[in-house]
Short mmCIF file of N, CA and C in Angstrom, two decimals:
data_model
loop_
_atom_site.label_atom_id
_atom_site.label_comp_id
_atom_site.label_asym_id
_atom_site.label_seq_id
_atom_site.Cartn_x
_atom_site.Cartn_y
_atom_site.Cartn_z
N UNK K 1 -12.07 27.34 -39.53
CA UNK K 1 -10.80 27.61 -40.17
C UNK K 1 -9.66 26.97 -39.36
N UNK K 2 -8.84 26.10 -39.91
CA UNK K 2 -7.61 25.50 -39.64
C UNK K 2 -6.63 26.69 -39.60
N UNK K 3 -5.72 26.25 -37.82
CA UNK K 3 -4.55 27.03 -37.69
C UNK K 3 -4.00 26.99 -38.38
N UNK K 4 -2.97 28.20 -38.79
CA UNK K 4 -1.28 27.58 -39.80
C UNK K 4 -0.50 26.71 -39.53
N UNK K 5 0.31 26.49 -39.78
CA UNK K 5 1.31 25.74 -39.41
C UNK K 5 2.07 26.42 -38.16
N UNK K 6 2.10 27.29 -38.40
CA UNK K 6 2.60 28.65 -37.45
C UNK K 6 2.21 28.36 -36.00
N UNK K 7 0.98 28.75 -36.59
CA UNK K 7 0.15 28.82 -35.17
C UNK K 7 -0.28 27.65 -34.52
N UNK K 8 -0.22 26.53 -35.47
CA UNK K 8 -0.28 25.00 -34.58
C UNK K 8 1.49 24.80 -33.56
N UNK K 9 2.42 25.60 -34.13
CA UNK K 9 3.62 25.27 -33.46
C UNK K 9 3.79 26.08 -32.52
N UNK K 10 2.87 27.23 -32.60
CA UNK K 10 3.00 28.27 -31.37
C UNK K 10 1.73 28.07 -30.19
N UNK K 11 0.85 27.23 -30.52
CA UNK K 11 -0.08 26.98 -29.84
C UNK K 11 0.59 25.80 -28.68
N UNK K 12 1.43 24.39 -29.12
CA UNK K 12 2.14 23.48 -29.17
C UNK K 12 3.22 24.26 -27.68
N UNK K 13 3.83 24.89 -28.09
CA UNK K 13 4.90 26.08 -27.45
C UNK K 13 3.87 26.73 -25.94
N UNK K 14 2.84 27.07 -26.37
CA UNK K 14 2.05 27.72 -24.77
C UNK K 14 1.81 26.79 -24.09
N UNK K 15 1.42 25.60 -24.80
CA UNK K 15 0.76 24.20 -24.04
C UNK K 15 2.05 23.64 -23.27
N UNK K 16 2.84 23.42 -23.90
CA UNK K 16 4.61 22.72 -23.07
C UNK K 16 4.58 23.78 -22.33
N UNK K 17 4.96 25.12 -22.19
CA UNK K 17 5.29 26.22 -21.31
C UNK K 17 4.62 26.28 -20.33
N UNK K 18 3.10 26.38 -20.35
CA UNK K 18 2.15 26.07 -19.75
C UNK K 18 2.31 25.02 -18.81
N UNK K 19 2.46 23.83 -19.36
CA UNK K 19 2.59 22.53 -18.60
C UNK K 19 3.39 22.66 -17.64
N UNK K 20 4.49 23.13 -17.83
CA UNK K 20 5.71 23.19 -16.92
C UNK K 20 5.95 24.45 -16.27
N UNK K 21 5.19 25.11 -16.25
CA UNK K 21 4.84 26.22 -15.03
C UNK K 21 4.15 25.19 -14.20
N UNK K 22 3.09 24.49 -14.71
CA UNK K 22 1.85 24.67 -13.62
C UNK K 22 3.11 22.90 -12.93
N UNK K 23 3.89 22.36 -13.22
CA UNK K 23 4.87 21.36 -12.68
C UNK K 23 5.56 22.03 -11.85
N UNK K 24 6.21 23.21 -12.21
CA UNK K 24 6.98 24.48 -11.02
C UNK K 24 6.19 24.76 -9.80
N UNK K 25 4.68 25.54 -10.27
CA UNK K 25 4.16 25.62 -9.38
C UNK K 25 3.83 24.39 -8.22
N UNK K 26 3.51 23.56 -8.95
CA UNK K 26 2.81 22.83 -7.75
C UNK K 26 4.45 22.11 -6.61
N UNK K 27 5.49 22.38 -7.18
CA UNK K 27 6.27 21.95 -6.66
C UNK K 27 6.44 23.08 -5.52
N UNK K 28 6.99 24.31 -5.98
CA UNK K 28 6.79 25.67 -5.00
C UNK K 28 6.10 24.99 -3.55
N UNK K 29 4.42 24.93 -3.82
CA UNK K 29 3.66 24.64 -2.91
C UNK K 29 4.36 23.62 -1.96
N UNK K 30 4.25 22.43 -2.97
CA UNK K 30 4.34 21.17 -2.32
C UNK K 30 5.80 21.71 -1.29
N UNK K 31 7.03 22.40 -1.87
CA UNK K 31 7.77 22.64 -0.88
C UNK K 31 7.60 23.51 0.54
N UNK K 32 6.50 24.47 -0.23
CA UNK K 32 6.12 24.97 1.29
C UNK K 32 5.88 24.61 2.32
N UNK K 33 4.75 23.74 1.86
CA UNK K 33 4.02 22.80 2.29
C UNK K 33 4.78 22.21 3.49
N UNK K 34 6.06 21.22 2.62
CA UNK K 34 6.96 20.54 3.43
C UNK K 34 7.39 21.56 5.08
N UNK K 35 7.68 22.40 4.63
CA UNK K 35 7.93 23.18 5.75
C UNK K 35 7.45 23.67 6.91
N UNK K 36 6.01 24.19 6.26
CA UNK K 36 4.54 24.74 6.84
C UNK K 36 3.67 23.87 7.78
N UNK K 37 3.95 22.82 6.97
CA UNK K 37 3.33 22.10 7.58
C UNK K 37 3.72 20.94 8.75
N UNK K 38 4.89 21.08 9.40
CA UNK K 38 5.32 20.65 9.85
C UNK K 38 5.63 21.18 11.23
N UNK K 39 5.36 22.68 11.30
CA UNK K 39 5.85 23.46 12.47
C UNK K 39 4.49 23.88 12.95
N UNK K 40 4.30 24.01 14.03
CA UNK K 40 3.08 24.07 15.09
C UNK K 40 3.20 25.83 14.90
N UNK K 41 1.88 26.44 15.14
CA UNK K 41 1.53 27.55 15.12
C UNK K 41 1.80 28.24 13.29
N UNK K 42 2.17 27.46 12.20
CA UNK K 42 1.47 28.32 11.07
C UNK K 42 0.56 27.19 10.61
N UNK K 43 -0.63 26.97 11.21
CA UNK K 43 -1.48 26.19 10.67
C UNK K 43 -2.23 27.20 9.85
N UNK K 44 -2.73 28.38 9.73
CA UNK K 44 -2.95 29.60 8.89
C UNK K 44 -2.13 29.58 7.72
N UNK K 45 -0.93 29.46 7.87
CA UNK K 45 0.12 29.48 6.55
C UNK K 45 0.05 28.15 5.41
N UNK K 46 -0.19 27.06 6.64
CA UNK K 46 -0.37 25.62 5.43
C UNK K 46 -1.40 25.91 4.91
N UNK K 47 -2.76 26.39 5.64
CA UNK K 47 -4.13 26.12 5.18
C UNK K 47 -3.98 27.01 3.90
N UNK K 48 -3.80 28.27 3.96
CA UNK K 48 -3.54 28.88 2.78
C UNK K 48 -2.73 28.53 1.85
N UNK K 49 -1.25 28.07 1.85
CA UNK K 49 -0.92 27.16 1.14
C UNK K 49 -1.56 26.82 0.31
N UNK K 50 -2.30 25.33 1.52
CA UNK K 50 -2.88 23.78 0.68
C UNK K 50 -3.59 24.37 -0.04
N UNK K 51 -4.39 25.38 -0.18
CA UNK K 51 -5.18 26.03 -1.07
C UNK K 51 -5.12 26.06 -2.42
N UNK K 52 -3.60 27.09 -2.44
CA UNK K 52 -3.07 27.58 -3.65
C UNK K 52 -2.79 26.34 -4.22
N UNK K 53 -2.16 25.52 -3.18
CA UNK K 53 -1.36 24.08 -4.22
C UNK K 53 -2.65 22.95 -4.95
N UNK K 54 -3.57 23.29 -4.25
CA UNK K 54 -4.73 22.05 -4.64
C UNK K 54 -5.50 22.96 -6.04
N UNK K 55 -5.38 24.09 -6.41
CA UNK K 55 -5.56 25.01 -7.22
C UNK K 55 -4.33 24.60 -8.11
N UNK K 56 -3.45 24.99 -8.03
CA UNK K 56 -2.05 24.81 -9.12
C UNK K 56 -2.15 23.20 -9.57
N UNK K 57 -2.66 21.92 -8.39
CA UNK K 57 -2.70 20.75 -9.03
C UNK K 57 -3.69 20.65 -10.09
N UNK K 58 -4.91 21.35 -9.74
CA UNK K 58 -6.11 21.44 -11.12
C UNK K 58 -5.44 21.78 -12.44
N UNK K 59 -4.78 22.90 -12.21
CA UNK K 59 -4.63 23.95 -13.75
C UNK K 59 -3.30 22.71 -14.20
N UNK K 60 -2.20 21.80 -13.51
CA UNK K 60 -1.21 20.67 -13.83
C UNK K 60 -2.13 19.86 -14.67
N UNK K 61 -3.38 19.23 -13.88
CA UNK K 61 -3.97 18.22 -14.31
C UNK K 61 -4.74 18.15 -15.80
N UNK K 62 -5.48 19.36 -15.87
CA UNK K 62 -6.27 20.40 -16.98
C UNK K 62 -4.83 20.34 -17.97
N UNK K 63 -3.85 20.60 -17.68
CA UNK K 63 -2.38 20.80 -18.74
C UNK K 63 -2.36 19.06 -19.02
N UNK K 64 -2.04 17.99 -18.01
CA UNK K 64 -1.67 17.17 -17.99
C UNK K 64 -2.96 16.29 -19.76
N UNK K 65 -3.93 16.55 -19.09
CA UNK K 65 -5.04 16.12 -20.07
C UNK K 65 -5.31 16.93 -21.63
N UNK K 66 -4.60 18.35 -21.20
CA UNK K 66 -4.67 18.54 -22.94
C UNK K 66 -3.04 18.18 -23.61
N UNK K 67 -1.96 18.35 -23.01
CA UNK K 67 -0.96 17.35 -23.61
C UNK K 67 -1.55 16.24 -24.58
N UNK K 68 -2.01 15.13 -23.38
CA UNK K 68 -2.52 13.91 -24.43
C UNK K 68 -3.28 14.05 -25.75
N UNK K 69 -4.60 14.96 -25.08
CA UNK K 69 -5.33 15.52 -26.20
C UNK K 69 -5.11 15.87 -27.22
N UNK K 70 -4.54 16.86 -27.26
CA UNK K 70 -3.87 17.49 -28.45
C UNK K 70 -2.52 17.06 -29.05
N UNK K 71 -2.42 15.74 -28.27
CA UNK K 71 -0.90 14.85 -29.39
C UNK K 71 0.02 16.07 -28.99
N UNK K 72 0.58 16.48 -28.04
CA UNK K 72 1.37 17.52 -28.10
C UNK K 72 2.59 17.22 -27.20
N UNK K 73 3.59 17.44 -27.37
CA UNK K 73 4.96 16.72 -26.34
C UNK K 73 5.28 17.93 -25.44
N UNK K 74 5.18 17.22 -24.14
CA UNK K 74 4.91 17.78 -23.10
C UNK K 74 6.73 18.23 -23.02
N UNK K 75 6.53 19.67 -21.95
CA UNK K 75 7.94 20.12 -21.93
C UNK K 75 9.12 18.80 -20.99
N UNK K 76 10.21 18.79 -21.53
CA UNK K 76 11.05 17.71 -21.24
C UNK K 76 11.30 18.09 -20.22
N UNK K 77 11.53 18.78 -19.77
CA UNK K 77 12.01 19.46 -18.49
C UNK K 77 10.93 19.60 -16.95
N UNK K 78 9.87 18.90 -17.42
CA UNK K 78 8.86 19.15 -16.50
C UNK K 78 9.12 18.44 -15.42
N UNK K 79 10.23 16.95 -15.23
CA UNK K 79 10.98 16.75 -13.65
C UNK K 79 11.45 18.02 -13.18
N UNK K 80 12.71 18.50 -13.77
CA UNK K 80 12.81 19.86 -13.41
C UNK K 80 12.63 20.62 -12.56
N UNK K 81 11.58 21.18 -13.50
CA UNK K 81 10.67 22.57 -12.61
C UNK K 81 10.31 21.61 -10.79
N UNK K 82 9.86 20.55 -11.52
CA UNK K 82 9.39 19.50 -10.04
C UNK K 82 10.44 19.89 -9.19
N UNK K 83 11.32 19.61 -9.18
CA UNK K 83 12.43 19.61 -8.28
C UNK K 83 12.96 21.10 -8.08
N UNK K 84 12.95 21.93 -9.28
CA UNK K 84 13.50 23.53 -8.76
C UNK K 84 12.67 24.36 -7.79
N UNK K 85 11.16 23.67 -8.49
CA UNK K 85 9.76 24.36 -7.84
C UNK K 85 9.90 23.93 -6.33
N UNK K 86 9.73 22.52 -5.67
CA UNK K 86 9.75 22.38 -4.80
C UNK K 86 11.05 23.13 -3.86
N UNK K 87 12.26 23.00 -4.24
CA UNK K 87 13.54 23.69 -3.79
C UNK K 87 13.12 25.22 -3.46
N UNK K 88 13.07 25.85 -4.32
CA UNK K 88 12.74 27.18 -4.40
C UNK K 88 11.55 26.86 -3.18
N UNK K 89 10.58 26.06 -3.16
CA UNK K 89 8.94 26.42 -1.89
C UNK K 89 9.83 26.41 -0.81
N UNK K 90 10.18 25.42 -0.47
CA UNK K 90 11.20 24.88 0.72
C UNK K 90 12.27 26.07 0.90
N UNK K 91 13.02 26.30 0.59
CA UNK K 91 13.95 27.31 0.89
C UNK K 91 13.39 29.14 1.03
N UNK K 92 12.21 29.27 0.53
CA UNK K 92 12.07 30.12 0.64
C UNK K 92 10.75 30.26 2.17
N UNK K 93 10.33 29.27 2.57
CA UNK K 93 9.42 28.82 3.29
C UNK K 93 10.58 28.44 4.90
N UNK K 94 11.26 28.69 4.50
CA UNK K 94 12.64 27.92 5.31
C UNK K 94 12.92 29.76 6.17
N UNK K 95 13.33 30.50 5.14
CA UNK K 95 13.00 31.69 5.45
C UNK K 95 12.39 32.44 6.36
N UNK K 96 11.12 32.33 6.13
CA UNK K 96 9.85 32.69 6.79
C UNK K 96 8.68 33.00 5.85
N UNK K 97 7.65 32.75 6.85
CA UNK K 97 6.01 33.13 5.75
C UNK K 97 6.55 34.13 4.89
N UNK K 98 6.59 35.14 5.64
CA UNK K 98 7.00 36.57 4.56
C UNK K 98 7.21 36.04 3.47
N UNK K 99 8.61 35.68 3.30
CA UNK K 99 9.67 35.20 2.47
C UNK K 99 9.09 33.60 1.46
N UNK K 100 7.80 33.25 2.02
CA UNK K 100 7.45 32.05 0.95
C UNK K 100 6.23 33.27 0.73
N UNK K 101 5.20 34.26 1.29
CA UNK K 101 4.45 34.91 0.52
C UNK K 101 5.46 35.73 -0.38
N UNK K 102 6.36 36.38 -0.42
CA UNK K 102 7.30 37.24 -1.62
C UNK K 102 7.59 35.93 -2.63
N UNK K 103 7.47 34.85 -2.39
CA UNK K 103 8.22 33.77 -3.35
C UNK K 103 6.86 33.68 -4.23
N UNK K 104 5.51 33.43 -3.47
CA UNK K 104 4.28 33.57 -4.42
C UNK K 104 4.09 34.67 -4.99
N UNK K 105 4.31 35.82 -4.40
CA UNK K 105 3.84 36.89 -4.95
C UNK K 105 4.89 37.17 -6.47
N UNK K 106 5.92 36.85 -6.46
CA UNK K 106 6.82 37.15 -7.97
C UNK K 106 6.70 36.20 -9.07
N UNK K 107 6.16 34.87 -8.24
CA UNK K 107 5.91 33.65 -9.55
C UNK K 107 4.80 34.26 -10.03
N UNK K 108 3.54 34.50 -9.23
CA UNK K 108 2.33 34.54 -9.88
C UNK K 108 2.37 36.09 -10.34
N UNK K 109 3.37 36.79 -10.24
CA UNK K 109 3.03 38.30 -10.84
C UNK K 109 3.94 37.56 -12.36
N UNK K 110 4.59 36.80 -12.68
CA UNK K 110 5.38 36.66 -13.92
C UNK K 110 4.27 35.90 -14.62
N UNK K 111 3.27 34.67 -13.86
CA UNK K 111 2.11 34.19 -14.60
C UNK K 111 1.22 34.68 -15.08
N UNK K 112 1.29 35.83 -14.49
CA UNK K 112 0.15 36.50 -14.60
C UNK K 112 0.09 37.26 -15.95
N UNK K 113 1.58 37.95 -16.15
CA UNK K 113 1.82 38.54 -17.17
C UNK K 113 1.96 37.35 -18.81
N UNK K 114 2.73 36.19 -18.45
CA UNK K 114 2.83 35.21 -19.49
C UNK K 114 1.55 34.48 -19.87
N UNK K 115 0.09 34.65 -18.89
CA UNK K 115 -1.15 34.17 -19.37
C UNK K 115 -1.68 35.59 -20.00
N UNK K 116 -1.53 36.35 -19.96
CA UNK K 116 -1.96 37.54 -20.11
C UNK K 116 -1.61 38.24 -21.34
N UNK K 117 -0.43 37.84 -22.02
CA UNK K 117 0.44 37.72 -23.36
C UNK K 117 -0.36 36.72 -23.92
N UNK K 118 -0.49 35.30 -23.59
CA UNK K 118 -0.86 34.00 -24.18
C UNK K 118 -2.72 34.38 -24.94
N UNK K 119 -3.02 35.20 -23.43
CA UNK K 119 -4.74 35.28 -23.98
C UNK K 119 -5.17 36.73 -25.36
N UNK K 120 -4.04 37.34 -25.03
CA UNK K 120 -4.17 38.27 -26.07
C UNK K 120 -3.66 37.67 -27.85
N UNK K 121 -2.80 36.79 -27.78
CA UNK K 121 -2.21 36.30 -29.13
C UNK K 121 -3.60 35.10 -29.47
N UNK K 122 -4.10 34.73 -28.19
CA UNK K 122 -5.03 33.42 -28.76
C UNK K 122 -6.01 34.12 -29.11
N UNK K 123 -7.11 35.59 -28.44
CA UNK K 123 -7.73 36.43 -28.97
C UNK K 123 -7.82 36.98 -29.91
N UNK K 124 -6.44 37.40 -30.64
CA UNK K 124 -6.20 37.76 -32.23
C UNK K 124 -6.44 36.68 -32.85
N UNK K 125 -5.87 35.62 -32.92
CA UNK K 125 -6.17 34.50 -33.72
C UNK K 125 -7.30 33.78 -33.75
N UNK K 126 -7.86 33.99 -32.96
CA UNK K 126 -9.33 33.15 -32.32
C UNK K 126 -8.86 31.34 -32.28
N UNK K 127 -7.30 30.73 -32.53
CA UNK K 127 -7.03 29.34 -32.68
C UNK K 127 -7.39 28.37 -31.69
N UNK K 128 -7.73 28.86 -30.40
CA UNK K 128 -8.25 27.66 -29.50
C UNK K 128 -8.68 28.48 -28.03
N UNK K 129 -10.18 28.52 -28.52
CA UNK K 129 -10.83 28.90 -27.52
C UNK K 129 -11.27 28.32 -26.22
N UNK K 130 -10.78 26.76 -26.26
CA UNK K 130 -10.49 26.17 -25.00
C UNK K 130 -9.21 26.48 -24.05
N UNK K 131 -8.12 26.50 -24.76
CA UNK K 131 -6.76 26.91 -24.05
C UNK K 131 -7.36 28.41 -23.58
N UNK K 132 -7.58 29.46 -24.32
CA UNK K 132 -8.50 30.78 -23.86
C UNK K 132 -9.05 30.35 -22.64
N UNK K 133 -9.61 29.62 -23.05
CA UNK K 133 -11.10 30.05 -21.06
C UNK K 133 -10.21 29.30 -20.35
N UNK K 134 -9.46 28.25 -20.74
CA UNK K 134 -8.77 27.61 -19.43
C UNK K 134 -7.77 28.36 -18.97
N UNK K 135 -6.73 29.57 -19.71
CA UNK K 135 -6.31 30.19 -19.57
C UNK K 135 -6.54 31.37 -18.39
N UNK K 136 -7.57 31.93 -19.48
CA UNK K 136 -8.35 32.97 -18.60
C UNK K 136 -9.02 32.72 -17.02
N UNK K 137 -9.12 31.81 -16.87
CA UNK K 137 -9.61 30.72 -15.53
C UNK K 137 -8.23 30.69 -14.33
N UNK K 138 -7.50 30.38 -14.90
CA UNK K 138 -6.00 30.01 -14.15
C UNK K 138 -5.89 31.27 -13.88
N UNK K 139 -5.47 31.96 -14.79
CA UNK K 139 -5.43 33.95 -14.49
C UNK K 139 -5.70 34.13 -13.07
N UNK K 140 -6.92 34.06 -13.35
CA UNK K 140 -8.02 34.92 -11.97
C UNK K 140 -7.25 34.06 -11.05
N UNK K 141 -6.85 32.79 -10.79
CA UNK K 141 -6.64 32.10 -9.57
C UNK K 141 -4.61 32.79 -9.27
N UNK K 142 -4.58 32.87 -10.24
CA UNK K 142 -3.06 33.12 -10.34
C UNK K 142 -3.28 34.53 -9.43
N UNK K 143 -4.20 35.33 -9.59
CA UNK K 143 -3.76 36.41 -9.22
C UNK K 143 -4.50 36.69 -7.71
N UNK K 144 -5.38 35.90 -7.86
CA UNK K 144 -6.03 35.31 -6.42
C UNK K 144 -4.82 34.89 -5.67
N UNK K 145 -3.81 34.21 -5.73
CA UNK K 145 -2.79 33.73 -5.37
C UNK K 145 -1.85 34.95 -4.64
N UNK K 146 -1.59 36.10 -5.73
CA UNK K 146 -0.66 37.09 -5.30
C UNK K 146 -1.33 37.50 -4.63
N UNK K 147 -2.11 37.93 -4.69
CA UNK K 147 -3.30 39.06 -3.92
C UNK K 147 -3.24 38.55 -2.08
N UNK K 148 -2.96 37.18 -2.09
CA UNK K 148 -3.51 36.76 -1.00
C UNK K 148 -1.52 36.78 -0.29
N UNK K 149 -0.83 36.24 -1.29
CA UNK K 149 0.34 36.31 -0.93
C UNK K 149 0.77 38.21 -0.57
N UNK K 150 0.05 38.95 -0.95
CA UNK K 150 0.58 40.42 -0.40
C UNK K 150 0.01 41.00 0.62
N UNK K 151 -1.01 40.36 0.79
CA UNK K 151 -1.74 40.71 2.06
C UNK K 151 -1.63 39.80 3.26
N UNK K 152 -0.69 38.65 3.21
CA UNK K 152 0.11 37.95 3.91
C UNK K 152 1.29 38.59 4.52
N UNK K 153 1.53 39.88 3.79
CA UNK K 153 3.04 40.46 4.02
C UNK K 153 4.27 39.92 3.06
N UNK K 154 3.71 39.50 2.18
CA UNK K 154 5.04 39.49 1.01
C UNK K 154 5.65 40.18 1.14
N UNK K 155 5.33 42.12 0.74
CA UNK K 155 6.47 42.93 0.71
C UNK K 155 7.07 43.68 2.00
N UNK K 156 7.06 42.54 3.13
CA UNK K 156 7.78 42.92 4.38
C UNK K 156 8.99 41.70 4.40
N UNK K 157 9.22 40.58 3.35
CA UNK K 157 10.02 40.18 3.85
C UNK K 157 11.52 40.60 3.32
N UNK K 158 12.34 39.47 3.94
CA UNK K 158 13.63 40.45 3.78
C UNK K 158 14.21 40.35 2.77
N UNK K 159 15.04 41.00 2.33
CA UNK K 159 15.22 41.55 0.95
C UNK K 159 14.06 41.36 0.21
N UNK K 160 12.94 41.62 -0.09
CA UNK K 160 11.92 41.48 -0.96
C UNK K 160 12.37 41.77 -2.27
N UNK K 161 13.14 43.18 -2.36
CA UNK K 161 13.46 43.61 -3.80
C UNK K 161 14.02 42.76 -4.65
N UNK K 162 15.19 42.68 -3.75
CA UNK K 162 16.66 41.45 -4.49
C UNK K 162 15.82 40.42 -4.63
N UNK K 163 14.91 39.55 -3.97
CA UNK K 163 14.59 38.50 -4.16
C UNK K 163 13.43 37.91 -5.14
N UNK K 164 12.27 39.35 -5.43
CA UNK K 164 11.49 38.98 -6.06
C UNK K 164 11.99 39.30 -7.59
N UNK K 165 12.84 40.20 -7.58
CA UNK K 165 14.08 40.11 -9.29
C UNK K 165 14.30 38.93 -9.47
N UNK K 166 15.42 38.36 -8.35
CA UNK K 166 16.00 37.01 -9.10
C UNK K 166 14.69 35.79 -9.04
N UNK K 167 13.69 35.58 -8.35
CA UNK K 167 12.30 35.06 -8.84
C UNK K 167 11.75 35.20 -9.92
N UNK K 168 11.40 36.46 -10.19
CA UNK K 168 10.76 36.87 -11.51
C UNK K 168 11.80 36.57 -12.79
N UNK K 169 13.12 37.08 -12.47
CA UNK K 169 13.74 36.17 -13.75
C UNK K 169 13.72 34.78 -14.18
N UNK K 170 13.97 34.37 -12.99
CA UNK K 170 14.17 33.02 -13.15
C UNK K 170 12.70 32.23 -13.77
N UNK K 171 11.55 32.70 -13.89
CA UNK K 171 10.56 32.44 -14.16
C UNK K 171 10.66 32.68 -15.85
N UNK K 172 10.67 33.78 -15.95
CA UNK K 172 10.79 34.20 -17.17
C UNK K 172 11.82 33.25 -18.40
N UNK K 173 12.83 33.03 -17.46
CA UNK K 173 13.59 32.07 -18.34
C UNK K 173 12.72 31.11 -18.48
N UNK K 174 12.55 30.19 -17.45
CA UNK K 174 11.46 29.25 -17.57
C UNK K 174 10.51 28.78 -18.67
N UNK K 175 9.84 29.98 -18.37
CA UNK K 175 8.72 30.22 -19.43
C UNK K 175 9.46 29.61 -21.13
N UNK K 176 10.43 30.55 -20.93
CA UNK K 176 11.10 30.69 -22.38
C UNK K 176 11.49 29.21 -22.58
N UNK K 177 12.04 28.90 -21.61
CA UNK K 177 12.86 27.29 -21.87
C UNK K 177 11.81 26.74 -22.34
N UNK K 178 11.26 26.32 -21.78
CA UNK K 178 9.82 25.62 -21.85
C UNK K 178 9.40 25.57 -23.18
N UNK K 179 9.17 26.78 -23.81
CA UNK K 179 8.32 26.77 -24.80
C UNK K 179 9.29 26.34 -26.22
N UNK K 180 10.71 25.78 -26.08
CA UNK K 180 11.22 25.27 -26.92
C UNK K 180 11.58 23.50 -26.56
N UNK K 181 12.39 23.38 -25.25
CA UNK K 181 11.93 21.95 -25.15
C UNK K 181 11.18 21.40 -24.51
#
C-alpha cells in the first residue's frame, strides 16, 4: 500500500529534520573535540567523545544516503546546525567536561524524545519500515550517549538547570525548523 500524499510529505519532513540533527550533532562533537582534544590530561574525555562523534557521523551518513534515495530535499539549513552544533561543542567544552557532558546529556534527551514521537507515528502507519529500524537504531545510541554523558557528571555542572532548558529548547526549535525548510 502506497503512502498518502500526507504521509509522503510528513515522511519527507522526519527525513530533512532528521538530517539536520544528525549535521548539529556531529558538529557538537566535532566542537568538543576541538577543545578536548587539544589539552593534555582529558584524553578520557576525547576518547569518549570520538566515540559519540564517529556514531553521530554514521546515523549523518545513513541520513546523507537516504536524502538521495528517496529524491528528498535535504534541510537547507544543514550548514547551520554545522556551525551552531560545532559553536555550541566548543563553548560548552570550553566550560568544562561537566558542562560539554550537560551539553550531551540535553541534546540527546530532546533526540531521544523526537525519535521516539517519529517511531510511534511510523508504527501507526507502517509507511517506511527502513526509516523505523534506522530510527530505532540511532535511539539506543542516542541514549547510549546520555547515559554515558550522566555518568560523566553532567548534572554537576554549573548551572546545569539554566543550561540544559536553554539546550533542550533550542533543539526543539531545531527540530521544528528543520522539518519545514
Amino acid at each position: 500500500m502506497q503512502p498518502s500524499q500526507h504521509m509522503k510529505t510528513r515522511l519527507a519532513e522526519m527525513r530533512g529534520a532528521d538530517h539536520g540533527g544528525e549535521h548539529g550533532a556531529v558538529g557538537i562533537y566535532d566542537g568538543q573535540l576541538a577543545v578536548f582534544g587539544k589539552i593534555k590530561g582529558l584524553e578520557k574525555t576525547a576518547e569518549l567523545v570520538r566515540h559519540m562523534a564517529e556514531q553521530e557521523q554514521e546515523h549523518l551518513d545513513h541520513f546523507d544516503k537516504l536524502i538521495v534515495d528517496r529524491d528528498v530535499r535535504p534541510t537547507a539549513l544543514g550548514p547551520l546546525w554545522n556551525v551552531a552544533g560545532f559553536a555550541l561543542g566548543a563553548a560548552s567544552a570550553l566550560i568544562g567536561e561537566k558542562a560539554a557532558m550537560a551539553c550531551t546529556a540535553a541534546v540527546e534527551t530532546e533526540i531521544d524524545a523526537h525519535y521516539a514521537a517519529q517511531m510511534e507515528e511510523l508504527a501507526e502507519t507502517e509507511a517506511d519500515d527502513a526509516l523505523f529500524t534506522a530510527i530505532e537504531k540511532f535511539r539506543a545510541e542516542e541514549a547510549e550517549h546520555k547515559k554515558t554523558a550522566i555518568d560523566e557528571g553532567a548534572e554537576d555542572a554549573p548551572a546545569y538547570q539554566m543550561m540544559t532548558k536553554v539546550i533542550r529548547f533550542g533543539c526543539r526549535a531545531a527540530i521544528s525548523i528543520s522539518e519545514k525548510l
